[in-house]
Coordinates of C-alpha atoms and ligand atoms in Angstrom, one line a residue:
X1 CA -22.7 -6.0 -1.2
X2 CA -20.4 -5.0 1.4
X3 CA -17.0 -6.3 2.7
X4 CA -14.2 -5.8 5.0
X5 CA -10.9 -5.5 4.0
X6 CA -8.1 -5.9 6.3
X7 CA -4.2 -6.5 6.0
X8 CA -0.7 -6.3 7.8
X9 CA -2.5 -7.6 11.6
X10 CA 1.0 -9.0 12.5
X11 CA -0.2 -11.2 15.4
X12 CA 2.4 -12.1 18.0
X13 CA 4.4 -9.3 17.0
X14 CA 6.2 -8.5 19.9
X15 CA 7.4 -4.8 19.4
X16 CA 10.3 -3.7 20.8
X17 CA 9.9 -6.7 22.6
X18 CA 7.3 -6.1 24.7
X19 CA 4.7 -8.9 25.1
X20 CA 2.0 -6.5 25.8
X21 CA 2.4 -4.9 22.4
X22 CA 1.8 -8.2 20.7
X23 CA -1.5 -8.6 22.7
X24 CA -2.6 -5.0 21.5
X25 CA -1.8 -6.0 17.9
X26 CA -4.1 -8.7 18.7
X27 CA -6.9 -6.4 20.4
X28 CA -7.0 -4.4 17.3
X29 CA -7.9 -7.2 15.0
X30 CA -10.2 -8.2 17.3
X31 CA -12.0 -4.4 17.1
X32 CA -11.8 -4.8 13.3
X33 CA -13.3 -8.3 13.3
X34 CA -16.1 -6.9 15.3
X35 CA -16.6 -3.8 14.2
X36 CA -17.2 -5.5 10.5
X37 CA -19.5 -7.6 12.2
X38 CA -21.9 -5.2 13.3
X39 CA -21.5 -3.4 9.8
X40 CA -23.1 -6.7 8.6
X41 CA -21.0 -7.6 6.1
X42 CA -21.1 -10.2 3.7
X43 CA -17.4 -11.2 3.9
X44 CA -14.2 -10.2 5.5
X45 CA -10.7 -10.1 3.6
X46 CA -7.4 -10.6 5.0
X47 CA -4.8 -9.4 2.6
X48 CA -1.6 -10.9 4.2
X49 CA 0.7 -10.5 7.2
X50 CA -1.9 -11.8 9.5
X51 CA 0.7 -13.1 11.0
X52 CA 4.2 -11.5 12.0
X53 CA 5.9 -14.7 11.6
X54 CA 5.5 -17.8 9.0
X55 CA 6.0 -19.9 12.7
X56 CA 3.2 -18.3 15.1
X57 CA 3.6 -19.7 18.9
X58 CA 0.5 -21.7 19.9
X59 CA -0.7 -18.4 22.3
X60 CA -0.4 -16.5 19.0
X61 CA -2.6 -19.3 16.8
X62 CA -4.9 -19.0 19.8
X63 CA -5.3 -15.0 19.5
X64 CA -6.4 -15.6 15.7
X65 CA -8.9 -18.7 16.3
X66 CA -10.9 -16.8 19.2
X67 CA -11.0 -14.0 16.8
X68 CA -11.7 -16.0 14.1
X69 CA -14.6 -17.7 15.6
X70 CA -16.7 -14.6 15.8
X71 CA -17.3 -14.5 12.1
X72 CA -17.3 -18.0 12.0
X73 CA -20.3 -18.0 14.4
X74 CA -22.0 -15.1 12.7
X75 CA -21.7 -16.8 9.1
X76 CA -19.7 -14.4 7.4
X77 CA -16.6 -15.8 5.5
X78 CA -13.1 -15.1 5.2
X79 CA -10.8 -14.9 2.3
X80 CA -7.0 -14.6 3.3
X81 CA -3.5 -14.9 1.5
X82 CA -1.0 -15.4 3.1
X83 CA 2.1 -12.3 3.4
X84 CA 5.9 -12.4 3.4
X85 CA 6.0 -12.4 6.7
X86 CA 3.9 -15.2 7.2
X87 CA 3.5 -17.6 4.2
X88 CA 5.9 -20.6 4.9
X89 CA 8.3 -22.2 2.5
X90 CA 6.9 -25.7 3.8
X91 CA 3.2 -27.5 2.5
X92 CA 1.4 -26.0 5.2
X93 CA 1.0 -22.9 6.8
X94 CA -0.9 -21.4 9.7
X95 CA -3.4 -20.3 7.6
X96 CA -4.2 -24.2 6.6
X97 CA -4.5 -24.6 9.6
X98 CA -7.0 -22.2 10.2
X99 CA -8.8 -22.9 7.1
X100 CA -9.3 -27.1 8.3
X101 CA -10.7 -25.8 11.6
X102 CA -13.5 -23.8 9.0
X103 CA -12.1 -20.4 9.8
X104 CA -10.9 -19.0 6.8
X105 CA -11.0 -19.8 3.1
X106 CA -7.6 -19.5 1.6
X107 CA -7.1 -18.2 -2.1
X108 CA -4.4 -18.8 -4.8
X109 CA -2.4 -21.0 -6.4
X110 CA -2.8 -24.7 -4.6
X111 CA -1.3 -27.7 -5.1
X112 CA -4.9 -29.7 -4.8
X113 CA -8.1 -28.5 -6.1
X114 CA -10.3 -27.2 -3.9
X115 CA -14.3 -27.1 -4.1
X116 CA -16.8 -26.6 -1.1
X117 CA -19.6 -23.7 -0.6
X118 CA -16.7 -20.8 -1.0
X119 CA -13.9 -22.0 -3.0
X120 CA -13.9 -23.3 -6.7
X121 CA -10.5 -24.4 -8.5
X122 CA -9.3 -24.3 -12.0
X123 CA -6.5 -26.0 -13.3
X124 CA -3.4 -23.7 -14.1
X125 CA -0.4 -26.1 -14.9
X126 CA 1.0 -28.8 -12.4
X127 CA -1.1 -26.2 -10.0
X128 CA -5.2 -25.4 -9.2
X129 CA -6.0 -21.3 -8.8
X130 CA -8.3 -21.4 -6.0
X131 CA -11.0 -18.8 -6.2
X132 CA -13.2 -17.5 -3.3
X133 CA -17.3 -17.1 -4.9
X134 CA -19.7 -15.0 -2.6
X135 CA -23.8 -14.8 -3.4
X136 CA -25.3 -12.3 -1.9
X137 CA -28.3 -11.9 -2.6
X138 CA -28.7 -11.3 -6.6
X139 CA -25.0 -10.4 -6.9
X140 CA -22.2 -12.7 -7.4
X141 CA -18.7 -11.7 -6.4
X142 CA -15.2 -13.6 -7.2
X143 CA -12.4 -13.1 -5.2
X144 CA -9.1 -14.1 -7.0
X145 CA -5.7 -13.4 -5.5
X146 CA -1.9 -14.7 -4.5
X147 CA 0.2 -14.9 -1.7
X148 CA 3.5 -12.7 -1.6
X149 CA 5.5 -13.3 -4.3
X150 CA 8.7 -12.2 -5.1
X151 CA 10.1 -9.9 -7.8
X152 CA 12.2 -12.5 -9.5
X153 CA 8.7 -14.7 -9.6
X154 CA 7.0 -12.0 -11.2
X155 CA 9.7 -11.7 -14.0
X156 CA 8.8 -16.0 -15.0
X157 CA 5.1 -15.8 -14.3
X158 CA 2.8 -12.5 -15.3
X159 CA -0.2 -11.8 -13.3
X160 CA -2.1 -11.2 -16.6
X161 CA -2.0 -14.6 -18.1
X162 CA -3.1 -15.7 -14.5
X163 CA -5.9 -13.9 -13.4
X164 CA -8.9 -12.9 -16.0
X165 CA -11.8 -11.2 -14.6
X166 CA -15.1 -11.7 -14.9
X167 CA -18.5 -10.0 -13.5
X168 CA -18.0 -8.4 -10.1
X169 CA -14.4 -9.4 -8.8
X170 CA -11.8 -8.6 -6.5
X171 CA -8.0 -9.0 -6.5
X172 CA -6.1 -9.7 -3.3
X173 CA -2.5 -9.3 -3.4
X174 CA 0.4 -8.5 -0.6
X175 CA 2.9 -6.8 -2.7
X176 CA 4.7 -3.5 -3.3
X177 CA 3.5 -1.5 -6.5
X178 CA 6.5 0.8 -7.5
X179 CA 4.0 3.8 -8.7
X180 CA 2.0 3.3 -5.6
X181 CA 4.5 3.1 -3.2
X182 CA 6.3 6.5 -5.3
X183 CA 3.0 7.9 -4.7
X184 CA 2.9 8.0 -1.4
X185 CA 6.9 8.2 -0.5
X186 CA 7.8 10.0 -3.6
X187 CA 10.8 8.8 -5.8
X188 CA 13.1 5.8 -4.6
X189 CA 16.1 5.5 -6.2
X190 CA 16.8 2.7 -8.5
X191 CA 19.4 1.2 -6.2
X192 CA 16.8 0.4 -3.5
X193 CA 14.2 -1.5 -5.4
X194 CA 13.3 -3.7 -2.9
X195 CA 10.0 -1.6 -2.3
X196 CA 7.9 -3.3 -5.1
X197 CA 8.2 -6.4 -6.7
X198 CA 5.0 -5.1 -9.0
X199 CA 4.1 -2.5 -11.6
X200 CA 1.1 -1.1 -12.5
X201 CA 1.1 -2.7 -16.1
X202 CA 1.9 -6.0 -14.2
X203 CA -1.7 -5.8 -12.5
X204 CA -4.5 -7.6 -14.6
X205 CA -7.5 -5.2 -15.5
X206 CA -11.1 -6.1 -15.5
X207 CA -11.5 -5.9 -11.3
X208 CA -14.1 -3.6 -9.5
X209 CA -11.2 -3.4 -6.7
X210 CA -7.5 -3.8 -6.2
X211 CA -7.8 -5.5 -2.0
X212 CA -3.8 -4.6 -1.3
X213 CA -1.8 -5.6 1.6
X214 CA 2.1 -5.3 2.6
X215 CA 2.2 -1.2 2.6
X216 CA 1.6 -0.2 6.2
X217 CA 0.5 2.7 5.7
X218 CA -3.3 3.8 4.7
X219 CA -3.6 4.4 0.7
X220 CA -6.6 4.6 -1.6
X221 CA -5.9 5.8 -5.4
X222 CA -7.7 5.1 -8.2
X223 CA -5.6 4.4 -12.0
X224 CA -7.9 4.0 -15.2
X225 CA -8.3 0.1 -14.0
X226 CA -9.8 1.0 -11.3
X227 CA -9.8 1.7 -7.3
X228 CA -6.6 0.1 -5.2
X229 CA -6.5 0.0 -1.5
X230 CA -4.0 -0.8 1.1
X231 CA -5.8 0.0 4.5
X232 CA -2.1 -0.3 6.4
X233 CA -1.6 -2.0 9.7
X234 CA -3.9 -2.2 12.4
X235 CA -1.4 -0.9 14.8
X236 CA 1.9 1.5 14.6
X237 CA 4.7 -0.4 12.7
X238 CA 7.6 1.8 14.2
X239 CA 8.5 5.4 14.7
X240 CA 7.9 6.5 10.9
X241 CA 4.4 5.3 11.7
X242 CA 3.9 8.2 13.8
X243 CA 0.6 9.8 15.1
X244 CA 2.7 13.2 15.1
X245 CA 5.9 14.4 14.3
X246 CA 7.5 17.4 16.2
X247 CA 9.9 19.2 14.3
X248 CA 12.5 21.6 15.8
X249 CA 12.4 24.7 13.4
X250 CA 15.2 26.4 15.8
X251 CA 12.3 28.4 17.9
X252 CA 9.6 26.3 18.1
X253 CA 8.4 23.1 17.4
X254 CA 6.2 22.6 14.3
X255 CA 3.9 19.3 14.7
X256 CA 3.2 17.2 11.6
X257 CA 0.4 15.0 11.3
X258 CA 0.9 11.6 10.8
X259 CA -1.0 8.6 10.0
X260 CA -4.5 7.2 10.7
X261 CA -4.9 3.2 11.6
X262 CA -7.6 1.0 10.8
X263 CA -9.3 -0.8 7.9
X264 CA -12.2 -0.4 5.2
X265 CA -15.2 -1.2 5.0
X266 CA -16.4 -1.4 1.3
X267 CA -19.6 -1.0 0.2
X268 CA -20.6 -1.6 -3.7
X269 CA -16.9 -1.3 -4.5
X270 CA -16.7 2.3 -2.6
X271 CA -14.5 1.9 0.4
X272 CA -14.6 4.1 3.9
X273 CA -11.9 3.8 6.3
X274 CA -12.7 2.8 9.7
X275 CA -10.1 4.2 12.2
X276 CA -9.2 2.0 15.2
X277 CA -7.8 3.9 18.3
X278 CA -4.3 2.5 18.6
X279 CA -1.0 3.4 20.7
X280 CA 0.4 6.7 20.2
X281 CA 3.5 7.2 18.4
X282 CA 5.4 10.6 18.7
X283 CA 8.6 11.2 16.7
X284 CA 10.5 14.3 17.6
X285 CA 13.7 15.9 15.8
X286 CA 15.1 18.4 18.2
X287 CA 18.7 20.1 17.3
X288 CA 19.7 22.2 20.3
X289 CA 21.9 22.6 23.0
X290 CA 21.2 21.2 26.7
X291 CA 19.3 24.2 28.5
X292 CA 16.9 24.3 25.1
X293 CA 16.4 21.0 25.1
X294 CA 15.5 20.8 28.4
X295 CA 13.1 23.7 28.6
X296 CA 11.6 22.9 25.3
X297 CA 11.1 19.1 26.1
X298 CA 9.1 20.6 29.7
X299 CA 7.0 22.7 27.5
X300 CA 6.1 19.5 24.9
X301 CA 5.3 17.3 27.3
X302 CA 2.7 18.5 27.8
X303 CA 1.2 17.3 24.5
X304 CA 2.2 14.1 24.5
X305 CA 0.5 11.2 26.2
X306 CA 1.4 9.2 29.2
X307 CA 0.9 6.0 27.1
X308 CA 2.7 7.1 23.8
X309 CA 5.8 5.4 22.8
X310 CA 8.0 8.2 22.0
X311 CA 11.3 8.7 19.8
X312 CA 13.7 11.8 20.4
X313 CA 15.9 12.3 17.8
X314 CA 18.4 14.8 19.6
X315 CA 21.7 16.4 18.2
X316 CA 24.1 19.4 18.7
X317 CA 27.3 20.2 17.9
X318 CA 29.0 19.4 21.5
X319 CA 27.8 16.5 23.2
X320 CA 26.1 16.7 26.8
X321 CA 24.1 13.8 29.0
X322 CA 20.5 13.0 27.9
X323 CA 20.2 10.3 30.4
X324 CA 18.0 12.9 32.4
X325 CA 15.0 13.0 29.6
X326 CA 13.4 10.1 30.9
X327 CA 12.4 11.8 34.0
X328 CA 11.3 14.8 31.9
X329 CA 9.2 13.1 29.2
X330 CA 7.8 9.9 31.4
X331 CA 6.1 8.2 28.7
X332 CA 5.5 4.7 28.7
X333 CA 8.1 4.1 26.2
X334 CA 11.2 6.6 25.3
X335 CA 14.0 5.8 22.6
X336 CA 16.8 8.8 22.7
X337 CA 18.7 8.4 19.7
X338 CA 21.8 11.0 20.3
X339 CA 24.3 12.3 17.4
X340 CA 27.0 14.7 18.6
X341 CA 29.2 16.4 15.9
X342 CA 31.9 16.5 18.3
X343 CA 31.9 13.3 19.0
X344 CA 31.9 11.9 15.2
X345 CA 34.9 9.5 14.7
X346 CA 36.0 8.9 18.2
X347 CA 36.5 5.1 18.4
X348 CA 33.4 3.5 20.9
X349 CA 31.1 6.3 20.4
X350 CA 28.5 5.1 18.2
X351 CA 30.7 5.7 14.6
X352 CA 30.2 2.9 12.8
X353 CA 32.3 1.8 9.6
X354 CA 30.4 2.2 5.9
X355 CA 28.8 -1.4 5.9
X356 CA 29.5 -1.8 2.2
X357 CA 33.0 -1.7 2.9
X358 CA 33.3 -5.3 4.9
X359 CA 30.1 -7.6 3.9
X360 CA 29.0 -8.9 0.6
X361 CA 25.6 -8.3 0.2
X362 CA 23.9 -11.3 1.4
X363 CA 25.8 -10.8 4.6
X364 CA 24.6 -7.5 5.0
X365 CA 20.9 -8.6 4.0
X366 CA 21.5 -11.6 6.4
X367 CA 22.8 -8.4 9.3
X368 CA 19.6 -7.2 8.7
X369 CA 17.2 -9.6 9.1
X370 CA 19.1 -10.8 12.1
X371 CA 19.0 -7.5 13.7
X372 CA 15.6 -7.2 13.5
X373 CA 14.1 -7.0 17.3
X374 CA 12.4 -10.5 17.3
X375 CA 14.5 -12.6 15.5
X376 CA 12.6 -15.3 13.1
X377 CA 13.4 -15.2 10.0
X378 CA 15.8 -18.1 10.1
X379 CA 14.2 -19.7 7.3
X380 CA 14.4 -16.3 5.2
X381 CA 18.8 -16.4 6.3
X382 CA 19.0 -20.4 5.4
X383 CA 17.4 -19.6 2.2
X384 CA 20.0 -16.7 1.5
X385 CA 23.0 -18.6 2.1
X386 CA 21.4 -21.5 -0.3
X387 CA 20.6 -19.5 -2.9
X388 CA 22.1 -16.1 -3.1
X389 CA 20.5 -13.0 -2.7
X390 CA 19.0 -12.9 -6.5
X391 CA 16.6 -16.0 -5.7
X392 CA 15.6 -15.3 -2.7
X393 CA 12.2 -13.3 -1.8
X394 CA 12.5 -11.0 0.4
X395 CA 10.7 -11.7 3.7
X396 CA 11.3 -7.7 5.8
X397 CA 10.9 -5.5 2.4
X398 CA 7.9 -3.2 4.9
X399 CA 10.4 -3.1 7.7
X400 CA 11.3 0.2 8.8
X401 CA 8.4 2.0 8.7
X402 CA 6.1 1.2 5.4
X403 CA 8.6 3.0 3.0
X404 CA 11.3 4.6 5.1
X405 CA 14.1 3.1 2.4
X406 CA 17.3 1.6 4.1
X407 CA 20.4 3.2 2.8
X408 CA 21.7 -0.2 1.7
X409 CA 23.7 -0.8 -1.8
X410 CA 22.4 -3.1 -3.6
X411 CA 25.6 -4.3 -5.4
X412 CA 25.2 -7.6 -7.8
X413 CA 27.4 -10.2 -5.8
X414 CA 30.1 -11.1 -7.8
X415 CA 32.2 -14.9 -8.4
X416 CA 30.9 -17.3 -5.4
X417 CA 28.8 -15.5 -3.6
X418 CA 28.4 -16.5 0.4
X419 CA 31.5 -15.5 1.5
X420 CA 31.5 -17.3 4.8
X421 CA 28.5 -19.6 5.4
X422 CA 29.7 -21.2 8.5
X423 CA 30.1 -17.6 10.2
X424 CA 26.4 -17.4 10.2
X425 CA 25.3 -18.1 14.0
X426 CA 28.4 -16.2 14.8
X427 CA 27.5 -12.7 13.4
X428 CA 23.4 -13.6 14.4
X429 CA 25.1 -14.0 18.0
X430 CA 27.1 -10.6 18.0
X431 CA 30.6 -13.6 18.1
X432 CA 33.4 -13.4 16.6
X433 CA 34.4 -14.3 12.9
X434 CA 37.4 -15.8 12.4
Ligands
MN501 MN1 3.2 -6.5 6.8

């Protein structure tokens, strides 16, 4: 018995908006569709976020279903849930629609019972719990799971009274697991818990394997219930994705490895990671003055890429002009991000006010899912100003780099709690308040 398991593909993700980074997150699901294809195996999982956005534009739907057609063809099926950046607060999603064209089998809790060759239904409430089933030759294999829920769901419904195993089964879910996620970033503080919605004693027992999603970064660990996985994106997420890390030690630059991309293939419940040759992404931290920085940035080019897309953190204590590394690193994609000490404070030079100090938080939740660089979460903000930040599931928690934690107090909002609804299109505009 052997699988694919895949998560976090993010089709139509135009990074840093540029249109030919959304086609290359398309190009790698289509090497991990393939590539699972000529392992043979028996099914393919897709553990959420196939998407980047719960609205995909008709190119992007297009990008899936001539992907999607491959297995299709070969008669191997998929299981999916749906992620928080794609499941949709309306009936249907994407992935229904995917699933009537015969592409996909979607699991979880439905509204109607489902039964055909793949899926079998149970009643669980006023809901069904559709279940994937797979024969394969003597074995049987169930394949239960959920879409994204949030933490506040979590705290009125326990995955243990929903889900009980039996034989050979797997769980898929697209969700932060707080001793996972401190596993591989170490110890969040308790202010910034928006990193996990799930604990380990949340997570039913009884399943030959955990099938994880939303962490975009590559993690297999094993607890006493048995072996969890989240096989990352397909492609870099952002700069704390990096394939290396160049760190300025004061005389030389010390280069950290980062992260591999790519999937697993999982055979008998044993996974193997298959790596998928994506973009380069270079993050260096260089603190020096301008005749350093210029010689040592000469000498590092030389390592880096033509096609990476590279960050340069640069400071010093006097400023000077970095306008000339472009010309020195020509990479196809540079950010400079410059901090000065000597220019600290001076109005207009990049010092912004403490953000706690002016918004409540849902505005500054509502800042930052407005800044992000394609902006479509406008259900996620409607929802926020409706309900209030306690209600609301969070639709960016993997933002930022899979657990690069946002330096954002969470503070309990207080008496009513959107301050200024009707400002909304103004602050999403950059426009004035009043
Ligand atoms: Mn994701």
């Amino acid at each position: 018995m052997k699988f694919a398991h895949i998560a976090d593909v993010h089709l139509g993700f135009e990074q840093y908006r540029l249109p030919y980074r959304a086609r290359e997150f398309a190009r790698s699901f289509e090497e991990a569709v393939d590539r699972s294809i000529e392992e043979g195996v028996d099914f393919i999982l897709i553990v959420g976020d196939l998407f980047h956005s719960s609205r995909p534009s008709p190119g992007t739907i297009q990008e899936a279903l001539e992907v999607l057609e491959k297995p299709k063809k070969a008669g191997i099926p998929v299981f999916a849930i749906e992620g928080n950046h794609d499941r949709t607060q309306r009936k249907v999603s994407a992935y229904n629609l995917l699933e009537r064209l015969g592409l996909l089998h979607l699991i979880g809790l439905r509204d109607e019972r489902v039964e055909n060759d793949f899926l079998t239904s149970e009643r669980l409430g006023s809901k069904y719990l559709v279940r994937g089933t797979v024969e394969t030759g003597r074995r049987s294999v169930e394949i239960h799971g959920i879409k994204y829920m949030s933490a506040a769901w979590f705290e009125k419904n326990k995955l243990t009274e929903i889900f009980k195993p039996e034989g050979d089964a797997i769980l898929m879910l697209h969700q932060g697991i707080k001793e996972l996620v401190e596993k591989m970033a170490g110890i969040i503080p308790d202010s910034q818990r928006d990193y996990f919605e799930l604990r380990m004693k949340d997570l039913p027992k009884g399943y030959r394997y955990y099938a994880l999603g939303h962490i975009h970064r590559e993690f297999v660990t094993s607890y006493d219930i048995g072996t969890l996985v989240y096989p990352g994106s397909l492609q870099r997420w952002d700069f704390g994705d990096y394939e290396v890390r160049y760190r300025w030690n004061g005389r030389s630059f010390i280069p950290e490895a980062g992260t591999r991309k790519g999937f697993y293939i999982v055979e008998d419940f044993k996974p193997r990671f298959v790596e998928l040759k994506v973009r380069p992404f270079v993050d260096i931290k260089l603190k020096a003055d301008e005749e350093t920085a210029i010689r040592e940035l000469q000498r590092l080019r030389e390592k880096i890429p033509r096609e990476a897309f590279v960050r340069l953190d640069i400071s010093w204590e006097k400023p000077y002009d970095v306008s000339g590394f472009r010309r020195i690193l020509e990479v196809e994609h540079l950010y400079v991000r410059a901090r000065f000490e000597g220019k600290k404070g001076v109005p207009g030079s990049g010092g912004l006010p403490e953000p706690g100090k002016y918004f409540t938080p849902v505005e500054l939740k509502t800042i930052r899912l407005a800044g992000e660089k394609d902006f479509n979460e406008v259900d996620a903000v409607i929802e926020l100003f409706l309900k209030g930040e306690e209600e609301t599931e969070p639709t960016l928690t993997d933002e930022k780099s899979a657990i690069k934690v946002e330096p954002v107090e969470r503070v309990k909002p207080e008496g009513p709690k959107p301050k200024k609804p009707s400002n909304i299109l103004a602050w999403i505009g950059g426009g004035d308040e009043d």
